[in-house]
Short mmCIF file of C-alpha atoms and ligand atoms in Angstrom, two decimals:
data_model
loop_
_atom_site.label_atom_id
_atom_site.label_comp_id
_atom_site.label_asym_id
_atom_site.label_seq_id
_atom_site.Cartn_x
_atom_site.Cartn_y
_atom_site.Cartn_z
CA MET G 1 -16.18 13.00 63.47
CA ASP G 2 -14.01 15.61 61.62
CA ARG G 3 -11.25 15.70 63.96
CA LYS G 4 -10.21 13.29 66.87
CA PRO G 5 -8.19 14.09 69.76
CA ASN G 6 -4.48 13.36 69.65
CA PHE G 7 -3.87 9.74 69.73
CA PRO G 8 -2.20 8.60 73.07
CA ASP G 9 1.37 7.46 73.07
CA ALA G 10 1.88 8.40 69.50
CA GLU G 11 5.63 9.62 69.78
CA SER G 12 6.58 6.34 71.83
CA ILE G 13 4.51 3.92 69.34
CA LYS G 14 6.53 5.67 66.46
CA SER G 15 9.90 5.33 68.10
CA THR G 16 9.18 1.41 69.06
CA ASN G 17 8.26 1.02 65.37
CA LEU G 18 11.38 2.72 64.14
CA ALA G 19 13.49 0.58 66.48
CA HIS G 20 12.17 -2.85 65.23
CA HIS G 21 9.42 -2.73 62.42
CA TRP G 22 10.78 -3.39 58.95
CA HIS G 23 8.46 -1.75 56.62
CA PRO G 24 7.73 -3.29 53.09
CA PHE G 25 8.85 -1.04 49.98
CA THR G 26 10.77 1.49 52.17
CA ASP G 27 14.20 2.99 52.47
CA THR G 28 14.49 2.16 56.09
CA ALA G 29 18.00 3.97 56.53
CA SER G 30 16.36 7.33 55.67
CA LEU G 31 13.26 6.81 57.39
CA GLY G 32 12.91 9.10 60.49
CA MET G 33 10.27 9.96 63.15
CA GLU G 34 9.01 12.73 61.31
CA ASP G 35 8.19 10.70 58.24
CA LEU G 36 6.12 8.31 60.09
CA ARG G 37 2.30 8.45 59.79
CA LEU G 38 0.50 6.56 62.57
CA ILE G 39 -3.01 5.80 61.28
CA SER G 40 -5.43 5.39 64.26
CA GLN G 41 -8.98 4.91 62.99
CA ALA G 42 -11.15 4.60 59.97
CA LYS G 43 -14.44 4.92 58.66
CA GLY G 44 -16.19 4.77 55.41
CA SER G 45 -13.79 6.35 52.95
CA HIS G 46 -12.02 8.31 55.65
CA ILE G 47 -8.90 7.49 57.86
CA TRP G 48 -7.57 9.52 60.82
CA ASP G 49 -3.83 9.78 61.97
CA SER G 50 -2.66 9.95 65.40
CA GLU G 51 -2.72 14.10 65.20
CA GLY G 52 -6.33 13.85 64.76
CA ASN G 53 -6.31 14.85 60.87
CA ARG G 54 -9.21 13.32 59.01
CA ILE G 55 -7.76 12.26 55.51
CA LEU G 56 -9.84 10.90 52.35
CA ASP G 57 -8.33 7.66 51.12
CA GLY G 58 -8.29 7.73 47.66
CA MET G 59 -6.40 4.63 47.51
CA ALA G 60 -8.92 2.29 49.38
CA GLY G 61 -5.88 1.01 51.50
CA LEU G 62 -3.72 -0.39 48.82
CA TRP G 63 -6.51 -0.73 46.24
CA CYS G 64 -8.44 -3.00 48.47
CA VAL G 65 -10.97 -1.96 50.85
CA ASN G 66 -13.65 -2.13 48.29
CA VAL G 67 -16.66 -1.73 50.94
CA GLY G 68 -15.07 0.93 53.02
CA TYR G 69 -13.95 1.02 56.46
CA GLY G 70 -15.55 0.45 59.84
CA ARG G 71 -17.93 -2.38 58.86
CA ASP G 72 -18.94 -4.17 62.09
CA GLU G 73 -20.87 -6.66 60.32
CA LEU G 74 -17.43 -8.11 59.02
CA ALA G 75 -15.89 -7.79 62.38
CA ASP G 76 -18.92 -9.62 63.87
CA THR G 77 -18.66 -12.32 61.19
CA ALA G 78 -15.07 -12.87 61.99
CA ALA G 79 -15.61 -13.08 65.65
CA ALA G 80 -18.61 -15.51 65.41
CA GLN G 81 -16.43 -17.93 62.91
CA MET G 82 -13.61 -17.81 65.25
CA ARG G 83 -15.62 -18.84 68.41
CA GLU G 84 -17.30 -21.63 66.14
CA LEU G 85 -14.27 -23.02 64.26
CA PRO G 86 -11.19 -20.37 64.24
CA TYR G 87 -9.05 -22.82 62.33
CA TYR G 88 -8.95 -26.20 60.51
CA ASN G 89 -7.05 -27.23 57.53
CA THR G 90 -8.25 -27.87 54.04
CA PHE G 91 -5.53 -30.53 53.34
CA PHE G 92 -6.11 -34.10 52.35
CA LYS G 93 -9.67 -34.93 53.08
CA SER G 94 -10.88 -32.10 55.56
CA THR G 95 -13.27 -29.32 54.86
CA HIS G 96 -15.77 -26.73 56.73
CA ALA G 97 -18.76 -24.85 55.67
CA PRO G 98 -17.44 -21.38 54.92
CA VAL G 99 -14.74 -22.68 52.38
CA ALA G 100 -17.30 -24.61 50.88
CA ALA G 101 -19.78 -21.90 50.38
CA LEU G 102 -17.16 -19.33 49.30
CA SER G 103 -15.99 -21.78 46.65
CA GLU G 104 -19.47 -22.10 45.22
CA LYS G 105 -20.12 -18.26 45.58
CA LEU G 106 -16.77 -17.55 43.46
CA ALA G 107 -17.50 -20.11 40.97
CA SER G 108 -20.90 -18.42 40.30
CA LEU G 109 -19.31 -14.94 39.92
CA THR G 110 -16.27 -15.73 37.88
CA PRO G 111 -16.98 -15.63 34.05
CA GLY G 112 -17.25 -18.92 32.14
CA ASP G 113 -16.35 -22.33 33.50
CA LEU G 114 -14.18 -21.10 36.21
CA ASN G 115 -15.47 -23.10 38.55
CA ARG G 116 -12.56 -24.85 40.44
CA ILE G 117 -11.35 -22.44 43.28
CA PHE G 118 -7.94 -22.91 45.07
CA PHE G 119 -7.52 -20.72 48.08
CA ASN G 120 -4.22 -18.64 49.10
CA THR G 121 -3.59 -16.09 51.55
CA SER G 122 -2.50 -13.04 49.26
CA GLY G 123 -2.33 -11.95 45.60
CA SER G 124 1.40 -12.93 45.48
CA ASP G 125 0.87 -16.31 46.65
CA SER G 126 -2.13 -16.73 44.32
CA ASN G 127 0.28 -16.06 41.43
CA ASP G 128 2.58 -18.70 42.70
CA THR G 129 -0.32 -20.93 42.37
CA VAL G 130 -1.17 -19.67 38.88
CA LEU G 131 2.36 -20.53 37.89
CA ARG G 132 2.39 -24.03 39.30
CA ILE G 133 -1.02 -24.75 37.81
CA ALA G 134 -0.07 -23.66 34.41
CA ARG G 135 3.00 -25.79 34.13
CA THR G 136 1.32 -28.71 35.83
CA TYR G 137 -1.52 -28.45 33.64
CA TRP G 138 0.73 -28.87 30.51
CA ALA G 139 2.86 -31.49 32.06
CA SER G 140 -0.28 -33.59 32.81
CA ARG G 141 -1.40 -33.27 29.17
CA GLY G 142 1.75 -34.78 28.04
CA GLN G 143 3.45 -31.61 27.04
CA PRO G 144 6.09 -30.86 29.96
CA GLU G 145 8.15 -28.66 27.63
CA LYS G 146 5.40 -26.13 27.93
CA THR G 147 6.96 -24.15 30.72
CA VAL G 148 7.38 -20.54 29.49
CA ILE G 149 4.98 -17.84 30.93
CA ILE G 150 4.66 -14.61 29.03
CA ALA G 151 4.13 -11.60 31.25
CA ARG G 152 4.53 -7.53 30.80
CA LYS G 153 6.86 -5.29 31.56
CA ASN G 154 5.84 -2.84 34.26
CA ALA G 155 3.21 -5.44 35.44
CA TYR G 156 2.76 -6.01 39.26
CA HIS G 157 2.23 -9.60 40.12
CA GLY G 158 3.50 -9.51 43.78
CA SER G 159 6.48 -9.79 46.15
CA THR G 160 6.85 -13.60 46.45
CA MET G 161 9.50 -15.18 44.12
CA ALA G 162 6.96 -16.07 41.56
CA GLY G 163 5.29 -12.69 42.02
CA VAL G 164 8.47 -10.67 41.29
CA SER G 165 9.55 -13.07 38.39
CA LEU G 166 5.99 -12.64 36.73
CA GLY G 167 5.95 -8.94 37.34
CA GLY G 168 7.97 -6.61 35.16
CA MET G 169 9.57 -4.08 37.68
CA GLY G 170 12.92 -3.47 36.91
CA ALA G 171 13.84 -2.41 40.31
CA MET G 172 12.39 -5.52 41.93
CA HIS G 173 14.13 -7.76 39.37
CA GLY G 174 17.39 -6.28 40.57
CA GLN G 175 17.11 -7.68 44.35
CA GLY G 176 17.15 -11.45 45.43
CA GLY G 177 17.77 -12.81 42.03
CA PRO G 178 18.13 -15.13 40.20
CA LEU G 179 14.43 -14.84 39.07
CA ILE G 180 12.45 -18.01 38.35
CA PRO G 181 13.45 -19.19 34.82
CA ASP G 182 11.16 -19.29 31.77
CA ILE G 183 9.26 -16.10 32.12
CA VAL G 184 9.74 -13.33 29.65
CA HIS G 185 8.14 -9.95 29.24
CA ILE G 186 6.70 -8.07 26.41
CA ASP G 187 6.02 -4.40 26.23
CA GLN G 188 2.73 -2.93 28.04
CA PRO G 189 -0.14 -1.00 26.28
CA TYR G 190 1.14 2.34 27.74
CA TRP G 191 0.12 4.72 24.90
CA TYR G 192 0.56 8.06 27.02
CA ASP G 193 4.42 7.06 27.56
CA GLU G 194 5.16 4.75 24.62
CA GLY G 195 2.81 5.54 22.02
CA GLY G 196 4.50 8.50 20.45
CA ASP G 197 2.77 9.62 17.27
CA THR G 198 1.00 6.25 16.60
CA ASP G 199 -2.76 6.36 16.84
CA PRO G 200 -3.83 5.01 20.22
CA GLU G 201 -6.01 1.96 18.82
CA GLU G 202 -3.24 1.03 16.12
CA PHE G 203 -0.79 1.12 19.09
CA GLY G 204 -3.02 -1.23 21.10
CA LEU G 205 -2.94 -3.80 18.19
CA GLN G 206 0.83 -3.39 17.93
CA ARG G 207 1.10 -4.06 21.44
CA ALA G 208 -1.23 -7.11 21.39
CA ARG G 209 0.70 -8.45 18.39
CA ALA G 210 3.85 -8.19 20.63
CA LEU G 211 2.45 -11.31 22.39
CA GLU G 212 2.07 -13.21 18.87
CA ALA G 213 5.48 -12.18 17.93
CA GLU G 214 6.88 -13.58 21.19
CA ILE G 215 4.72 -16.79 21.01
CA ASP G 216 6.27 -17.59 17.64
CA ARG G 217 9.65 -16.38 18.33
CA ILE G 218 9.97 -18.88 21.46
CA GLY G 219 7.69 -21.59 19.82
CA VAL G 220 4.06 -22.11 21.05
CA ASP G 221 5.02 -25.68 21.91
CA LYS G 222 7.12 -23.73 24.87
CA ILE G 223 4.43 -21.65 25.96
CA ALA G 224 2.32 -22.46 28.98
CA ALA G 225 0.44 -19.28 29.68
CA PHE G 226 0.21 -15.48 29.48
CA ILE G 227 -0.62 -13.44 32.54
CA ALA G 228 -1.62 -9.83 32.77
CA GLU G 229 -4.03 -7.29 34.75
CA PRO G 230 -6.95 -6.18 32.70
CA ILE G 231 -5.62 -2.79 33.79
CA GLN G 232 -2.29 -2.63 35.22
CA GLY G 233 -2.74 -0.93 38.63
CA ALA G 234 0.50 -0.67 40.57
CA GLY G 235 2.28 0.11 37.10
CA GLY G 236 0.33 3.49 36.99
CA VAL G 237 -3.36 2.70 36.04
CA ILE G 238 -2.47 1.52 32.47
CA ILE G 239 -5.64 1.54 30.60
CA PRO G 240 -5.04 -0.28 27.38
CA PRO G 241 -6.45 1.13 24.19
CA ASP G 242 -9.89 -0.52 23.32
CA SER G 243 -8.36 -2.66 20.64
CA TYR G 244 -5.99 -4.27 22.91
CA TRP G 245 -7.81 -7.10 24.65
CA PRO G 246 -9.77 -8.41 21.74
CA GLU G 247 -6.61 -8.95 19.74
CA VAL G 248 -4.88 -10.61 22.76
CA MET G 249 -7.71 -13.07 23.20
CA ARG G 250 -7.46 -13.66 19.78
CA ILE G 251 -4.00 -14.66 20.10
CA CYS G 252 -4.39 -16.81 23.01
CA ARG G 253 -7.33 -18.70 21.72
CA GLU G 254 -5.55 -19.34 18.42
CA ARG G 255 -2.41 -20.65 19.88
CA ASP G 256 -4.21 -22.35 22.85
CA ILE G 257 -2.09 -20.95 25.50
CA LEU G 258 -3.69 -20.42 29.01
CA PHE G 259 -4.68 -16.90 29.86
CA CYS G 260 -4.73 -16.05 33.34
CA ALA G 261 -6.22 -12.57 34.19
CA ASP G 262 -4.56 -11.10 37.55
CA GLU G 263 -7.69 -9.51 39.02
CA VAL G 264 -6.29 -8.68 42.44
CA ILE G 265 -6.90 -4.69 41.75
CA CYS G 266 -9.59 -5.22 39.05
CA GLY G 267 -11.70 -7.80 40.83
CA PHE G 268 -15.00 -7.30 43.19
CA GLY G 269 -16.23 -4.03 41.72
CA ARG G 270 -13.34 -1.84 41.00
CA LEU G 271 -14.33 -1.93 37.23
CA GLY G 272 -17.84 -1.73 37.95
CA GLU G 273 -18.55 -5.69 37.43
CA TRP G 274 -17.56 -8.58 39.40
CA PHE G 275 -14.69 -9.11 37.40
CA GLY G 276 -12.35 -6.95 34.96
CA SER G 277 -12.65 -9.77 32.78
CA ILE G 278 -16.27 -9.17 32.38
CA HIS G 279 -15.94 -5.72 32.16
CA TYR G 280 -13.48 -6.28 29.05
CA ASP G 281 -15.45 -9.52 27.89
CA LEU G 282 -12.06 -11.50 28.47
CA GLN G 283 -12.50 -15.28 28.38
CA PRO G 284 -9.56 -16.35 31.00
CA ASP G 285 -8.68 -19.81 32.00
CA MET G 286 -7.53 -18.58 35.18
CA ILE G 287 -8.33 -15.64 37.40
CA SER G 288 -6.02 -14.71 40.31
CA MET G 289 -7.78 -12.73 43.31
CA ALA G 290 -7.25 -11.07 46.51
CA LYS G 291 -7.73 -7.55 48.11
CA GLY G 292 -11.61 -6.82 47.45
CA LEU G 293 -12.27 -10.36 48.03
CA SER G 294 -12.50 -9.66 51.57
CA SER G 295 -12.10 -5.93 51.23
CA ALA G 296 -8.88 -6.65 53.17
CA TYR G 297 -10.51 -7.19 56.60
CA LEU G 298 -8.76 -10.51 56.69
CA PRO G 299 -6.01 -11.72 54.11
CA ILE G 300 -7.29 -14.13 51.54
CA GLY G 301 -6.35 -14.84 47.96
CA ALA G 302 -7.83 -17.34 45.33
CA VAL G 303 -7.29 -18.63 42.11
CA ALA G 304 -10.30 -19.63 39.83
CA PHE G 305 -9.55 -22.39 37.20
CA SER G 306 -11.48 -23.89 34.24
CA GLU G 307 -13.31 -26.72 35.49
CA ALA G 308 -12.61 -28.40 32.14
CA ARG G 309 -8.99 -28.04 32.32
CA ALA G 310 -8.88 -28.81 35.96
CA GLN G 311 -10.77 -32.10 35.46
CA GLU G 312 -8.10 -33.08 32.58
CA MET G 313 -5.44 -32.01 35.23
CA PHE G 314 -6.81 -33.95 37.91
CA ASP G 315 -7.35 -37.02 35.82
CA ALA G 316 -3.87 -37.09 34.67
CA ALA G 317 -1.65 -35.70 37.34
CA GLY G 318 -2.97 -37.18 40.58
CA GLU G 319 -2.27 -35.20 43.72
CA PHE G 320 -1.20 -31.75 43.21
CA PHE G 321 1.53 -31.16 45.88
CA HIS G 322 0.76 -27.73 46.48
CA GLY G 323 -1.17 -25.67 49.49
CA TYR G 324 -0.77 -23.36 52.15
CA THR G 325 -1.36 -23.95 56.05
CA TYR G 326 -3.91 -20.90 55.78
CA SER G 327 -5.53 -22.12 52.42
CA GLY G 328 -9.23 -21.84 52.72
CA HIS G 329 -8.80 -20.50 56.54
CA PRO G 330 -12.55 -20.59 57.84
CA ALA G 331 -12.36 -16.91 59.45
CA CYS G 332 -11.38 -15.40 56.20
CA CYS G 333 -13.56 -17.39 53.91
CA ALA G 334 -16.46 -16.34 56.32
CA VAL G 335 -15.17 -12.74 56.04
CA ALA G 336 -15.02 -12.94 52.41
CA LEU G 337 -18.58 -14.37 52.08
CA LYS G 338 -20.22 -11.46 54.11
CA ASN G 339 -18.02 -8.94 52.10
CA ILE G 340 -19.47 -10.37 48.71
CA GLU G 341 -22.80 -10.48 50.64
CA ILE G 342 -22.39 -6.76 51.40
CA ILE G 343 -21.47 -5.95 47.63
CA GLU G 344 -24.60 -7.60 46.78
CA ARG G 345 -27.16 -6.18 48.97
CA GLU G 346 -25.81 -2.66 48.68
CA GLY G 347 -25.90 -2.83 44.79
CA LEU G 348 -22.44 -1.62 44.69
CA ILE G 349 -21.38 -3.24 41.31
CA ASP G 350 -24.44 -1.67 39.65
CA ARG G 351 -23.94 1.65 41.71
CA THR G 352 -20.30 1.80 40.62
CA ARG G 353 -20.92 1.01 37.06
CA ASP G 354 -23.91 3.01 36.55
CA HIS G 355 -23.58 6.03 39.03
CA THR G 356 -20.48 6.36 40.66
CA ALA G 357 -17.76 5.58 37.91
CA PRO G 358 -19.51 7.95 35.55
CA LEU G 359 -19.44 10.63 38.11
CA PHE G 360 -15.88 10.11 39.07
CA ALA G 361 -15.00 9.94 35.25
CA GLU G 362 -16.50 13.23 34.81
CA LYS G 363 -15.12 15.04 37.97
CA MET G 364 -11.69 13.76 37.77
CA LYS G 365 -11.58 14.74 33.82
CA ALA G 366 -11.71 18.35 35.05
CA LEU G 367 -8.17 18.12 36.58
CA GLY G 368 -7.08 17.84 33.02
CA ASP G 369 -7.36 21.51 32.64
CA HIS G 370 -4.57 22.04 35.19
CA PRO G 371 -1.23 23.31 33.56
CA ILE G 372 0.65 20.42 35.29
CA VAL G 373 -1.65 17.70 34.06
CA GLY G 374 -1.04 15.96 30.69
CA GLU G 375 -3.84 13.47 30.57
CA VAL G 376 -6.41 11.99 33.02
CA ARG G 377 -7.63 8.60 32.40
CA THR G 378 -9.99 6.64 34.35
CA ARG G 379 -12.06 3.36 34.06
CA GLY G 380 -14.48 2.24 36.76
CA LEU G 381 -12.92 3.64 40.06
CA LEU G 382 -9.55 3.73 38.88
CA ALA G 383 -7.66 6.84 37.86
CA ALA G 384 -4.43 8.12 36.77
CA ILE G 385 -3.42 11.69 36.39
CA GLU G 386 -0.03 12.36 34.39
CA LEU G 387 2.19 15.05 35.37
CA VAL G 388 3.99 16.72 32.78
CA PRO G 389 5.87 20.14 32.14
CA GLU G 390 4.12 20.77 28.71
CA LYS G 391 0.90 19.15 27.65
CA PRO G 392 1.06 18.47 23.85
CA SER G 393 4.63 16.60 23.68
CA ARG G 394 3.88 14.37 26.56
CA LYS G 395 7.55 15.12 27.48
CA ARG G 396 8.44 14.49 31.14
CA PHE G 397 10.01 16.32 33.85
CA ASP G 398 13.84 16.20 33.76
CA ASN G 399 13.90 14.91 37.28
CA TYR G 400 11.35 12.14 36.32
CA GLY G 401 9.92 10.43 39.16
CA GLU G 402 10.39 13.20 41.56
CA VAL G 403 7.28 15.45 40.88
CA GLY G 404 4.96 12.76 41.74
CA THR G 405 6.44 12.46 45.24
CA VAL G 406 6.02 16.10 45.70
CA CYS G 407 2.47 15.89 44.58
CA ARG G 408 1.75 12.91 46.98
CA ASP G 409 3.22 14.57 49.96
CA PHE G 410 1.12 17.82 49.14
CA CYS G 411 -2.15 15.45 48.82
CA PHE G 412 -1.31 14.14 52.24
CA SER G 413 -0.89 17.40 53.96
CA ASN G 414 -4.26 18.21 52.17
CA GLY G 415 -5.81 15.63 53.73
CA LEU G 416 -5.90 13.07 50.71
CA VAL G 417 -4.21 10.05 50.07
CA MET G 418 -3.10 9.47 46.49
CA ARG G 419 -0.24 7.26 45.18
CA ALA G 420 2.66 8.40 42.85
CA VAL G 421 3.73 5.84 40.51
CA ARG G 422 6.90 7.89 39.04
CA ASP G 423 5.02 11.04 37.67
CA SER G 424 1.68 9.74 37.50
CA MET G 425 -0.77 10.25 40.55
CA VAL G 426 -3.03 7.15 40.84
CA ALA G 427 -6.56 6.66 42.63
CA SER G 428 -8.57 3.65 43.71
CA PRO G 429 -11.04 5.13 46.19
CA PRO G 430 -13.60 2.72 47.88
CA LEU G 431 -16.89 1.59 46.01
CA VAL G 432 -18.64 3.26 48.73
CA ILE G 433 -17.16 6.92 47.85
CA THR G 434 -20.05 9.15 47.92
CA ASP G 435 -20.81 11.83 45.24
CA GLU G 436 -19.47 14.67 48.02
CA GLU G 437 -16.45 12.59 48.81
CA ILE G 438 -15.82 12.52 45.07
CA ASP G 439 -15.86 16.46 44.89
CA GLU G 440 -13.69 16.53 48.28
CA LEU G 441 -11.26 14.21 46.10
CA VAL G 442 -10.83 16.41 43.05
CA GLU G 443 -10.93 19.68 45.17
CA LYS G 444 -7.87 18.42 47.43
CA ALA G 445 -6.36 16.98 44.36
CA TRP G 446 -6.56 20.45 42.47
CA LYS G 447 -5.17 22.16 45.33
CA SER G 448 -2.44 19.70 45.51
CA LEU G 449 -1.64 20.08 41.96
CA ASP G 450 -1.37 23.78 42.38
CA GLN G 451 1.08 23.78 45.25
CA THR G 452 3.20 21.11 42.97
CA TRP G 453 3.13 23.38 39.77
CA ALA G 454 4.36 26.41 42.14
CA LYS G 455 6.96 24.46 43.45
CA VAL G 456 8.45 23.00 40.42
CA LYS G 457 7.60 24.83 37.39
N1 LIG U 501 -1.40 -8.92 41.64
C1 LIG U 501 -1.61 -7.45 41.61
C2 LIG U 501 -2.22 -6.85 40.02
C3 LIG U 501 -1.55 -6.46 42.34
O1 LIG U 501 -1.95 -5.55 42.52
C4 LIG U 501 -0.54 -8.47 43.91
C5 LIG U 501 -0.70 -9.25 42.88
C6 LIG U 501 -0.08 -9.08 45.06
O2 LIG U 501 -0.84 -9.11 45.89
P1 LIG U 501 -0.44 -9.19 47.65
O3 LIG U 501 -1.84 -9.34 48.51
O4 LIG U 501 0.64 -10.26 47.74
O5 LIG U 501 0.24 -7.76 47.88
C7 LIG U 501 -1.05 -7.22 43.77
C8 LIG U 501 -0.45 -6.12 44.91
C9 LIG U 501 1.11 -0.42 45.51
C10 LIG U 501 1.06 -1.69 45.73
O6 LIG U 501 1.71 0.61 46.03
C11 LIG U 501 0.13 -2.59 45.11
C12 LIG U 501 -0.14 -3.93 45.61
C13 LIG U 501 0.48 -4.18 46.66
C14 LIG U 501 1.00 -3.44 47.51
C15 LIG U 501 1.34 -2.14 47.03
O7 LIG U 501 0.60 0.14 44.15
N2 LIG U 501 -0.51 -4.79 44.56
#
C-alpha cells in the first residue's frame, strides 16, 4: 500500500473547495490551488493524499485518532446503531442504551468520584458546559458571586465563545469580542521560553503560586474554578516542571475552588493512562473530554463532574437549563464505547505507558543533537521540538514563528505530518504507532530539520 494511484477528479474537487469551503484557522484570501492537500485515504498511522503520497500522521489527525485509521469495527458499530436507532434525544426524560452504557463506562474510567457525565458534541462545547456548571454550582450553594474562572495564557480550550474566552490565545481574543466576562489568565509553566535562569522546579512552583496570588488578589469568594490542560497541547506541548501540579492541587484544595482538567488532548491514553489526571495524580472536580473519546470517528465530547458536588447542585438548583440536540447521540455514544473497548482489548494504555512512550522518548531525544534543536521534550505520546539558532541561550530566531512553518512544510514534503506552533514542532501520533513507524517519524523529522537548518542558518 505504499503508493496509491492518483485520486480521480482531484483538481475539480480542489477548485470546488476553493470556491465554497471556508476552512477553519486559515487565511482564506491567500489560499490557492497549490496550497490545498486533498487527503483521500488512511490506514493505521498513515494517510494518503490525492497524488498517491503516503504520509506518516505524526499528529493523529488533530491529536485525536488514538486507535489509528481504518477500523472497520467502528464503522460497523456506527452503521448498526444507525439502523437500530439513528437518533433520539436525551432531553427531558428520554434515554437509550448507548448513552447509559457510555456514562457508566466513563464514570468507571475517570478518577475519584467523577461519576456524573454530561454529553456534548466537541471539546469546545464541553468547555461551555464546564463554565455553566461551575457558575451554576456555586449559585446553587448560595454563592452566586463566585463567577470568576481562572485559566492560563496560551491555553487552548476551543473555538466557541466560552472556549475562546477560557483559552489564552491572544490572536483569538482579538477577533469577535467582547469575550465572556469574569475570566482571567495567569502565566503558563513554560520553562523553555519563560524560565530564564530560574531552576525549572523552582519555576514550576512560581507559576503554580501565580494561581494562589491571583485567587488572593481577586478574593476567593469571587472564584468559581481553575481550568487547565494537564499538558498544554495546541499551546506547544508545554510539559510543566514536576513541581507544578502538586502545588496547584494544594492551592485549589485549600481554597475550595473547583478544578477542571481539560483532557481533550491528554485523555484516552495519550499520556499512558486513561486520563492525564491519573498520570499526574490530580484530583479534578470536573474533566472535559472529546477527541480520543471516539478516536474522532464521530464527533462527541463529555464533561465528568464530581457526583457529590453534582448532587448538591441538583438538590438546590432544580433543572439545569443546558443541553445540545446531539447530547448523547446514540451513534456517537456507540462508537465511543467501541473505541474504549478497542483500547482495552488491545491494551493500548499499558502499551503506551510501558513500551511506546519510553521508546518514543528515547528516539525523539536523539533529535536534540541536531544543531537547530534547543530542546526535545516528551511525555506519553506528546512531543515538542524547540527550534533555535543557538542552543544554550534559548534565544529565538529573529523571524520568530516563521522557521516552524518552514520546517512543517519540509516535513510534509518528506511524508510526515508534524504541526508547527510558532517555532516549536509538535507531535502526537496515534497510540497504535509501531516501533518501525517511530523510526520512520524520527528519520523524516531529522531530514526536515536538516533542510530547515540549511535554509535558515
Ligand atoms: N480543549 C483542548 C485542550 C483542545 O486541544 C479543545 C478543547 C476544543 O475541542 P474541539 O473538539 O471543539 O476542537 C481542543 C481542541 C491544533 C488544534 O492545531 C487543536 C485543537 C483543535 C484544532 C486544532 O493544535 N484542540
